[in-house]
mmCIF file of C-alpha atoms and ligand atoms in Angstrom:
data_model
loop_
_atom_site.group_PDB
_atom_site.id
_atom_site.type_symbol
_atom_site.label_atom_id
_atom_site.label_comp_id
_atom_site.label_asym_id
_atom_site.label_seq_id
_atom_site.Cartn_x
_atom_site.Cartn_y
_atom_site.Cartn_z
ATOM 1 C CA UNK A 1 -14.348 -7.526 1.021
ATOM 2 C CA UNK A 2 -14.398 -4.389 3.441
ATOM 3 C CA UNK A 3 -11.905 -1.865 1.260
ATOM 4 C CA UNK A 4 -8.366 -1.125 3.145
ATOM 5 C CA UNK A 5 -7.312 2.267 3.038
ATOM 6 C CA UNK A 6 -3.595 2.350 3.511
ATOM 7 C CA UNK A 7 -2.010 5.763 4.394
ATOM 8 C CA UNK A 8 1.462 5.939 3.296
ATOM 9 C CA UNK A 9 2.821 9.289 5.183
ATOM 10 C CA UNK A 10 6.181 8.305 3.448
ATOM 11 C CA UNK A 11 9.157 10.637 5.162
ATOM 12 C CA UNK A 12 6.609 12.927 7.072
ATOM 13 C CA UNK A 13 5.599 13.344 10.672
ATOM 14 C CA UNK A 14 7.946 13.312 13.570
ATOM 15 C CA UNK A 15 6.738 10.849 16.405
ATOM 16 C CA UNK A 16 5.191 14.223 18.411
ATOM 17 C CA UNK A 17 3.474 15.007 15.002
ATOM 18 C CA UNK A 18 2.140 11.270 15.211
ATOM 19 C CA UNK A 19 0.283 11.651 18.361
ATOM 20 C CA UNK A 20 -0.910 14.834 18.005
ATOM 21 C CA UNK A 21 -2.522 13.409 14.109
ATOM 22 C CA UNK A 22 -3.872 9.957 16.591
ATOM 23 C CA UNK A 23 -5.295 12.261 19.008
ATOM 24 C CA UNK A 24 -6.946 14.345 16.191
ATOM 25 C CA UNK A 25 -8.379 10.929 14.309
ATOM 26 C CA UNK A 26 -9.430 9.491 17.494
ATOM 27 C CA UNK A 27 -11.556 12.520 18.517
ATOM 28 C CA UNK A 28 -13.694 12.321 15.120
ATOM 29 C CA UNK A 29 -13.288 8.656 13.519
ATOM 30 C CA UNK A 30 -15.841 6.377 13.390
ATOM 31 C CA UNK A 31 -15.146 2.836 12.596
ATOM 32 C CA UNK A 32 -17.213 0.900 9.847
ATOM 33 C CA UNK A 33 -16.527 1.843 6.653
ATOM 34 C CA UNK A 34 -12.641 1.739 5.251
ATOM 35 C CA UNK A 35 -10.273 -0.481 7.339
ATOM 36 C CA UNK A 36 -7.380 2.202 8.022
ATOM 37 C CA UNK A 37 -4.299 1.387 8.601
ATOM 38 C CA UNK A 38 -1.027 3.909 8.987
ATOM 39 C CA UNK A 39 2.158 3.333 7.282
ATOM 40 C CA UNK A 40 4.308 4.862 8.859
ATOM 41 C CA UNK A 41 7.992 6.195 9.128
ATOM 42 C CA UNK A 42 9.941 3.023 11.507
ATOM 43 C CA UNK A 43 10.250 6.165 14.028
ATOM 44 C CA UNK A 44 6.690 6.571 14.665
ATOM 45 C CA UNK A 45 5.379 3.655 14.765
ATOM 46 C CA UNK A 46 5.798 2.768 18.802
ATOM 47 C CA UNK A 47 3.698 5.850 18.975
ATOM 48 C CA UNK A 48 1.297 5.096 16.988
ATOM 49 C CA UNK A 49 0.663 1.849 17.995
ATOM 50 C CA UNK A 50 0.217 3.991 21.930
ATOM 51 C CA UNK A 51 -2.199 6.668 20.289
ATOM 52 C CA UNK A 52 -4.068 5.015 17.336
ATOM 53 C CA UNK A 53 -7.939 5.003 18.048
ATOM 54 C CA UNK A 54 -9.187 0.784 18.415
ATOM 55 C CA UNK A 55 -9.555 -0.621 14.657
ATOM 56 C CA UNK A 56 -6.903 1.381 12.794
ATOM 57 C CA UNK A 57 -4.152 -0.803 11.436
ATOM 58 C CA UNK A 58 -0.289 0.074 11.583
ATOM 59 C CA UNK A 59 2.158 -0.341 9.099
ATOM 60 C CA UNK A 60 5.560 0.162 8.019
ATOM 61 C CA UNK A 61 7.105 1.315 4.695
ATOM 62 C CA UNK A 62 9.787 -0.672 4.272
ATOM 63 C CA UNK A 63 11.959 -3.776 6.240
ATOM 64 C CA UNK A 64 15.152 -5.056 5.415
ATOM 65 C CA UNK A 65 15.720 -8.321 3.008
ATOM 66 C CA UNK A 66 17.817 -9.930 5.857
ATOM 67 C CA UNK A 67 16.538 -11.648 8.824
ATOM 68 C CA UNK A 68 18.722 -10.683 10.874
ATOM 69 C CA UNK A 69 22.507 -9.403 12.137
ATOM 70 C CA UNK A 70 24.975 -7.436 10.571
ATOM 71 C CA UNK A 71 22.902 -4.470 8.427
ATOM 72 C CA UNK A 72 23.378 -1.797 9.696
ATOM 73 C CA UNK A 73 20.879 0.540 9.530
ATOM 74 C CA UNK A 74 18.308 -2.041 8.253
ATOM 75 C CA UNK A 75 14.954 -2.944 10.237
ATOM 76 C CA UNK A 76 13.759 -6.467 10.209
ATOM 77 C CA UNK A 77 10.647 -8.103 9.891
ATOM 78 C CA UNK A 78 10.582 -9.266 13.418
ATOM 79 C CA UNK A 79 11.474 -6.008 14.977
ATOM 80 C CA UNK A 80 8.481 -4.291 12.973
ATOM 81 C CA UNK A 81 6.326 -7.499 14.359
ATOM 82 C CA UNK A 82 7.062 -6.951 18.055
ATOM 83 C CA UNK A 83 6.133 -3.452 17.715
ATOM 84 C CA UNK A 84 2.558 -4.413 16.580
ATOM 85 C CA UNK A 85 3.105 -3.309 12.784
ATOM 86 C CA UNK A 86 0.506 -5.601 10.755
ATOM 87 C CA UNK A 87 1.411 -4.660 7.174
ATOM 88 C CA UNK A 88 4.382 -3.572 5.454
ATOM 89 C CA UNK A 89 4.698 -2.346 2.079
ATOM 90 C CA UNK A 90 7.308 -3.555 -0.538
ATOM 91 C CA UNK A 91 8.424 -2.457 -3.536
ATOM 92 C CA UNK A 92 6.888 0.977 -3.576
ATOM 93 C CA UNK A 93 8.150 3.047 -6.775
ATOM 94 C CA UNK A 94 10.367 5.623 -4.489
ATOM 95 C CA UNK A 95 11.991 2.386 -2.929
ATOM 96 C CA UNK A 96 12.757 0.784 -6.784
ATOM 97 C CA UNK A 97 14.029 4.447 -7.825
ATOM 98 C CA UNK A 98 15.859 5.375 -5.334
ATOM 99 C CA UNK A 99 16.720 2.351 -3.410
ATOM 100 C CA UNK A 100 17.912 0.305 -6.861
ATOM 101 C CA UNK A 101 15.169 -2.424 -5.517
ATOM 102 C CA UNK A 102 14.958 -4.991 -7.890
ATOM 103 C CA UNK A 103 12.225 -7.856 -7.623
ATOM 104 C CA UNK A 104 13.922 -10.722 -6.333
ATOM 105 C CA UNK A 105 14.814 -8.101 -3.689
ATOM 106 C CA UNK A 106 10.954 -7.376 -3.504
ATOM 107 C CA UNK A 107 10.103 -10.678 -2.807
ATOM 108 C CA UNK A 108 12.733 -11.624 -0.417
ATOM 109 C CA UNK A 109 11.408 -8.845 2.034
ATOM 110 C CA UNK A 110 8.055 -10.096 0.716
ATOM 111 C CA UNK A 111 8.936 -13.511 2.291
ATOM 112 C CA UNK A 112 10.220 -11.954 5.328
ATOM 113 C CA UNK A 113 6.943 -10.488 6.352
ATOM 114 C CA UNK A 114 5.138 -12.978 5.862
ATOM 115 C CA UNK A 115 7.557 -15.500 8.082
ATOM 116 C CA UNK A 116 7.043 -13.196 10.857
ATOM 117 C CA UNK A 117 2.813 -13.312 10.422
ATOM 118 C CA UNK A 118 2.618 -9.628 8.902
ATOM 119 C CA UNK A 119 0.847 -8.977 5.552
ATOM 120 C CA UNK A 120 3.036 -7.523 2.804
ATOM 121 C CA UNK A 121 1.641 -4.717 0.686
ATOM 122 C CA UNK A 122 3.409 -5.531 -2.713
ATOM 123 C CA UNK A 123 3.663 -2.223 -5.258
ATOM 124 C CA UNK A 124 3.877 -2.655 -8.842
ATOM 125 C CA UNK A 125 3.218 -0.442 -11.645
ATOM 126 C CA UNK A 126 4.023 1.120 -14.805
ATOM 127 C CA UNK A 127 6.008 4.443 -15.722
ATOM 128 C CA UNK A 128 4.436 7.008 -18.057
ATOM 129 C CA UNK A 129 6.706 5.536 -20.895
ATOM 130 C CA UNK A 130 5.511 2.300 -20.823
ATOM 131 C CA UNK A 131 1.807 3.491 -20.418
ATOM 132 C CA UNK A 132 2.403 6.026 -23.711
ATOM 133 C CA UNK A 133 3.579 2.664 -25.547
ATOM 134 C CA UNK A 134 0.575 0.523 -23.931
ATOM 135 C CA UNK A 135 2.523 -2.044 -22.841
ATOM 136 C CA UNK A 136 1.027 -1.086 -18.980
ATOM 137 C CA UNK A 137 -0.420 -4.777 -18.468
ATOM 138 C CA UNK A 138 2.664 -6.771 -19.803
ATOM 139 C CA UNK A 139 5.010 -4.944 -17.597
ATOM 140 C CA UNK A 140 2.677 -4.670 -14.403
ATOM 141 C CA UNK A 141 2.353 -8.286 -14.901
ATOM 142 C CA UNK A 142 5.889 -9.328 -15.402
ATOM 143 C CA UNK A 143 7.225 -7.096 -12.141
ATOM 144 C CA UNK A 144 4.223 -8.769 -10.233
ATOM 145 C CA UNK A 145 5.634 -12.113 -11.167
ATOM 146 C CA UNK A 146 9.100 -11.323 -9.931
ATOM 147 C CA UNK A 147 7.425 -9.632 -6.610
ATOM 148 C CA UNK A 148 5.748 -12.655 -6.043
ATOM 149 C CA UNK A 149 8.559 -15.331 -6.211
ATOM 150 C CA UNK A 150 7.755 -17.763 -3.678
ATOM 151 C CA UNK A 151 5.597 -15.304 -1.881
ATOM 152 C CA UNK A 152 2.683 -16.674 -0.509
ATOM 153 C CA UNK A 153 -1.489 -15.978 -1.018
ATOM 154 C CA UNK A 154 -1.232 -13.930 2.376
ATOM 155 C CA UNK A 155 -0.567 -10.599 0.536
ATOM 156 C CA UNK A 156 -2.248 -6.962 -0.408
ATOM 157 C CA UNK A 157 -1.198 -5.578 -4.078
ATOM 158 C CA UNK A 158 -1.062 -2.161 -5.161
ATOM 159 C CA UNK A 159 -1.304 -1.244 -8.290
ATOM 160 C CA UNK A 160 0.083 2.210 -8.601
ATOM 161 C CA UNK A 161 1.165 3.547 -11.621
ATOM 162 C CA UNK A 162 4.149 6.193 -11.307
ATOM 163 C CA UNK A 163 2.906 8.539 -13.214
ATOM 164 C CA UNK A 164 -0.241 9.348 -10.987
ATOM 165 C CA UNK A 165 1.911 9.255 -7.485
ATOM 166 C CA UNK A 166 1.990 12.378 -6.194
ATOM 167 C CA UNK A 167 1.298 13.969 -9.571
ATOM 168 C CA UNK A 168 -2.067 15.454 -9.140
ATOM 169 C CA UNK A 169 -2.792 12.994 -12.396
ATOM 170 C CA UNK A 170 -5.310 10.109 -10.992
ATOM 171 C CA UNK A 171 -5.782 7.136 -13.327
ATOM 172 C CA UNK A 172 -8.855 6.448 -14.429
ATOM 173 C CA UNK A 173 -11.471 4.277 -12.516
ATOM 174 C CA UNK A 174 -11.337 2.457 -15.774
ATOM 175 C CA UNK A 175 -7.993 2.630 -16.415
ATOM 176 C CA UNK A 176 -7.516 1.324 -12.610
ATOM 177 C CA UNK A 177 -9.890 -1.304 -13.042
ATOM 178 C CA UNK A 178 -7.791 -2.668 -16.351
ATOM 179 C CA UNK A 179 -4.715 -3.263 -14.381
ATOM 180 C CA UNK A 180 -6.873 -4.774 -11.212
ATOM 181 C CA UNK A 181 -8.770 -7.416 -13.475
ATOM 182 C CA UNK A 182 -5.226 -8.684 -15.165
ATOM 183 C CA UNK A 183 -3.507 -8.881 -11.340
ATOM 184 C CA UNK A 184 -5.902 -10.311 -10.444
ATOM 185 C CA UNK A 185 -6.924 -12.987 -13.293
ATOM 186 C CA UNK A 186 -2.538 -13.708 -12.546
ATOM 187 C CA UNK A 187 -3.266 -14.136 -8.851
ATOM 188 C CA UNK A 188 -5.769 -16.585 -9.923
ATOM 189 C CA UNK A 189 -3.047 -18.498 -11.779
ATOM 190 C CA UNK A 190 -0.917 -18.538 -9.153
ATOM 191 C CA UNK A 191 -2.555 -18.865 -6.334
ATOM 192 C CA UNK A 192 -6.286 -20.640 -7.247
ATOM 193 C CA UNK A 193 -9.066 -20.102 -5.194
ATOM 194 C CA UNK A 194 -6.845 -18.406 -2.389
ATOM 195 C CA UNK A 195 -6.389 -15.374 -4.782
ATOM 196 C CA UNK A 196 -10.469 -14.454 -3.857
ATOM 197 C CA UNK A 197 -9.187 -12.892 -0.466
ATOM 198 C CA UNK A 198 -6.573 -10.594 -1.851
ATOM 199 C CA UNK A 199 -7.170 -7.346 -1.918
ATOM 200 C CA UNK A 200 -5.877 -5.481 -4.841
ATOM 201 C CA UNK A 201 -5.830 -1.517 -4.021
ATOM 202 C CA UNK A 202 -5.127 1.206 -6.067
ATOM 203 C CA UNK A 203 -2.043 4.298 -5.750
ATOM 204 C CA UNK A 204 -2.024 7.234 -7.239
ATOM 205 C CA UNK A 205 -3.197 11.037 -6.629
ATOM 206 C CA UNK A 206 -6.075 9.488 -4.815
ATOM 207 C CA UNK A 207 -8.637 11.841 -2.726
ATOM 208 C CA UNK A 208 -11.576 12.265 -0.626
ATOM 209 C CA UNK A 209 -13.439 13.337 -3.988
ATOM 210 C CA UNK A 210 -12.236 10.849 -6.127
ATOM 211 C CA UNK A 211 -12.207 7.540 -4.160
ATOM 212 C CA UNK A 212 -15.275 6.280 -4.234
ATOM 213 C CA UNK A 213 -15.137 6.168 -7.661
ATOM 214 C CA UNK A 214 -12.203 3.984 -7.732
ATOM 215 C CA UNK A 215 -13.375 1.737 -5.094
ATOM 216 C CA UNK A 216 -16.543 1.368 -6.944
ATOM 217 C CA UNK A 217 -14.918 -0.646 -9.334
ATOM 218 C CA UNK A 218 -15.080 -5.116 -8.758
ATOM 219 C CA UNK A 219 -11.445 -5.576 -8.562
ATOM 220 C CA UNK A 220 -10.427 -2.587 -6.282
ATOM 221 C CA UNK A 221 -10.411 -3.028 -2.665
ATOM 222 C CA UNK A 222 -9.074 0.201 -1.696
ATOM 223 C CA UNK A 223 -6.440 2.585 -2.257
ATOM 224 C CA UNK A 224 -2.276 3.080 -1.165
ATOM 225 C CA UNK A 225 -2.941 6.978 -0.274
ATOM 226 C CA UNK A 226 0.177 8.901 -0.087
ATOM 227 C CA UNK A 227 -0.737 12.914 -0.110
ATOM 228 C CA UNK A 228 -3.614 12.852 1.381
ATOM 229 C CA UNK A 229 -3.146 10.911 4.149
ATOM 230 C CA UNK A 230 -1.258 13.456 6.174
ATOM 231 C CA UNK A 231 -4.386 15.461 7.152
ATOM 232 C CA UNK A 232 -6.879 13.897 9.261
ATOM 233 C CA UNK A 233 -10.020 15.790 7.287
ATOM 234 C CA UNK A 234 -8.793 14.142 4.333
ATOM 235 C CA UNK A 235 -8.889 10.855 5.877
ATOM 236 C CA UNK A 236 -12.020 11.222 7.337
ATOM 237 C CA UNK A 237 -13.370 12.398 3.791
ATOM 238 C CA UNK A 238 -11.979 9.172 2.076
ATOM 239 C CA UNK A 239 -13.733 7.228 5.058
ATOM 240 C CA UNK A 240 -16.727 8.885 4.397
ATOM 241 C CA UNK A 241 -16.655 8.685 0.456
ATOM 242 C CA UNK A 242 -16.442 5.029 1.227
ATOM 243 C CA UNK A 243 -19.473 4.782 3.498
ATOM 244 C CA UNK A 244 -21.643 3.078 0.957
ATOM 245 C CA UNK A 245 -18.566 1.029 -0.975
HETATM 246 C C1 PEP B 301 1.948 6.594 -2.618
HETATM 247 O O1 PEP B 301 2.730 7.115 -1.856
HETATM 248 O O2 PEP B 301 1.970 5.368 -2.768
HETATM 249 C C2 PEP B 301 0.990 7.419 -3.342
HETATM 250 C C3 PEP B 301 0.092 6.835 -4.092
HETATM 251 O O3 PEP B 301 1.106 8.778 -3.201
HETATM 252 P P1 PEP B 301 0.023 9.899 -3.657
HETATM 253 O O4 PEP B 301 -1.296 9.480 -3.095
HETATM 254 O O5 PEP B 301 0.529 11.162 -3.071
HETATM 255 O O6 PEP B 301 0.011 9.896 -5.155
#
C-alpha cells in the first residue's frame, strides 16, 4: 500500500499563502513516492484545488455532523465534495479538546463523508496520562470503537497520540507500531478482509528525518503531519525519506 502523507496545516495559510505554497510544490515535486494530500483550512481549499500540482490530494479538517440547513457556521460534507476535497479528517485531538467532540459525534461526521463518496481520516489516541499508566491500547481501542459506529471499511485512521502533536516528542517507531498492530487486529474484527486496504498512519512530531523510520514499520501507511507540513522543503524531504518505503 503506497504510504499517504496527509498535511494537516491546521489554522495556517491564508488562500494567497496557499497558492504561493502550490506554486512552490509544483515547481519541485515529483510524483511517485508518498501520495500527498493537503488538509486544509475550508478557506483555502477552492484554491488549492486551482493550484495543486496533478496527483496531490485535498482535504479538509473538519465538516459539520449535520447534512444540511440550519448550522450556522457549519460546512457540510457535500459542500466540501463539490469543491473536490477527497478526505476529511475527524476527530483530531484539537477538535475533541476544544470542540467538546465526543465519539458518537466522531462518527456521525464519519458517516457523513462517507455518504457523500469522501474518505474520512478518523484520529484517535491517547493523552500522556493514560500512556504513563499504560493503558494506551485499551483506550485507543475503545475511542476507535465509538469513532467507528456504523462507519464503514472506506476509512484512513490515525493514530496520534497527544502527547507527541506538536510537542517536538515523536513516539517511537515501536511504540507507533504497538498501537498500529492493535487498530488494526480491531479493524480486522470489524470489518474482515476489507480492513487489508485501510491505511493506518501515524501523528505526532513527525519529520523529514524521522519518517522513514515510522513508515518502515508493517502496520504504518503514512503519517497525519501537522508542523511540518507548512514548508514545502519539509514536504519534499518527507517525500524523499519515503522514496524507498
Ligand atoms: C497533527 O496536527 O495532527 C500533528 C500530528 O501535528 P504535528 O505534526 O505538528 O505534531
Amino acid at each position: 500500500m503506497r504510504n499517504l502523507l496527509a498535511l494537516n496545516w491546521k489554522m495556517n495559510k491564508t488562500p494567497s499563502e496557499a497558492r504561493s505554497w502550490a506554486a512552490e510544490l509544483g515547481e519541485r515535486y515529483e510524483e511517485g513516492n508518498a501520495e500527498l494530500a493537503v488538509m486544509a483550512p475550508f478557506v483555502t481549499i477552492s484554491t488549492l484545488a486551482a493550484n495543486l500540482p496533478a496527483g496531490v490530494g485535498l482535504g479538509a479538517q473538519d465538516v459539520s455532523a449535520h447534512e444540511s440547513g440550519a448550522y450556522t457556521g457549519e460546512t457540510s460534507a457535500a459542500m466540501l465534495a463539490d469543491v473536490g476535497v477527497q478526505y476529511v479528517v475527524v476527530g483530531h485531538s484539537e477538535r475533541r479538546d476544544y470542540h467538546g467532540e465526543t465519539d458518537n459525534v466522531v462518527a456521525a461526521k464519519a458517516k457523513l463523508v462517507q455518504a457523500n463518496g469522501l474518505l474520512p481520516i478518523v484520529c484517535v489516541g491517547e493523552k500522556l496520562d493514560v500512556r504513563e499508566k499504560g493503558q494506551q491500547v485499551a483506550y485507543t481501542l475503545a475511542q476507535l470503537h465509538g469513532s467507528l459506529e456504523g462507519v464503514g471499511s472506506d476509512v484512513v485512521i490515525a493514530y496520534e497520540p497527544v502527547w507527541a502533536i506538536g510537542t517536538g516528542k515523536t513516539a517511537t517507531a515501536d511504540d507507533a507500531e504497538e498501537l498500529a498492530v492493535a487498530i488494526r487486529s480491531a479493524l480486522e474484527e470489524r470489518y474482515g478482509k476489507k480492513s487489508s486496504e485501510i491505511r493506518v498512519l501515524y501523528g505526532g512530531s513527525v519529520k523529514p528525518d524521522n519518517i522513514a523510520s515510522i513508515c518502515a514499520k508493517p502496520n504504518i501507511n503514512g503519517a497525519l503531519v501537522g508542523g511540518a507540513s507548512l514548508k514545502v522543503a519539509d514536504v519534499l524531504g518527507m517525500n524523499d525519506a519515503l522514496k524507498d518505503a
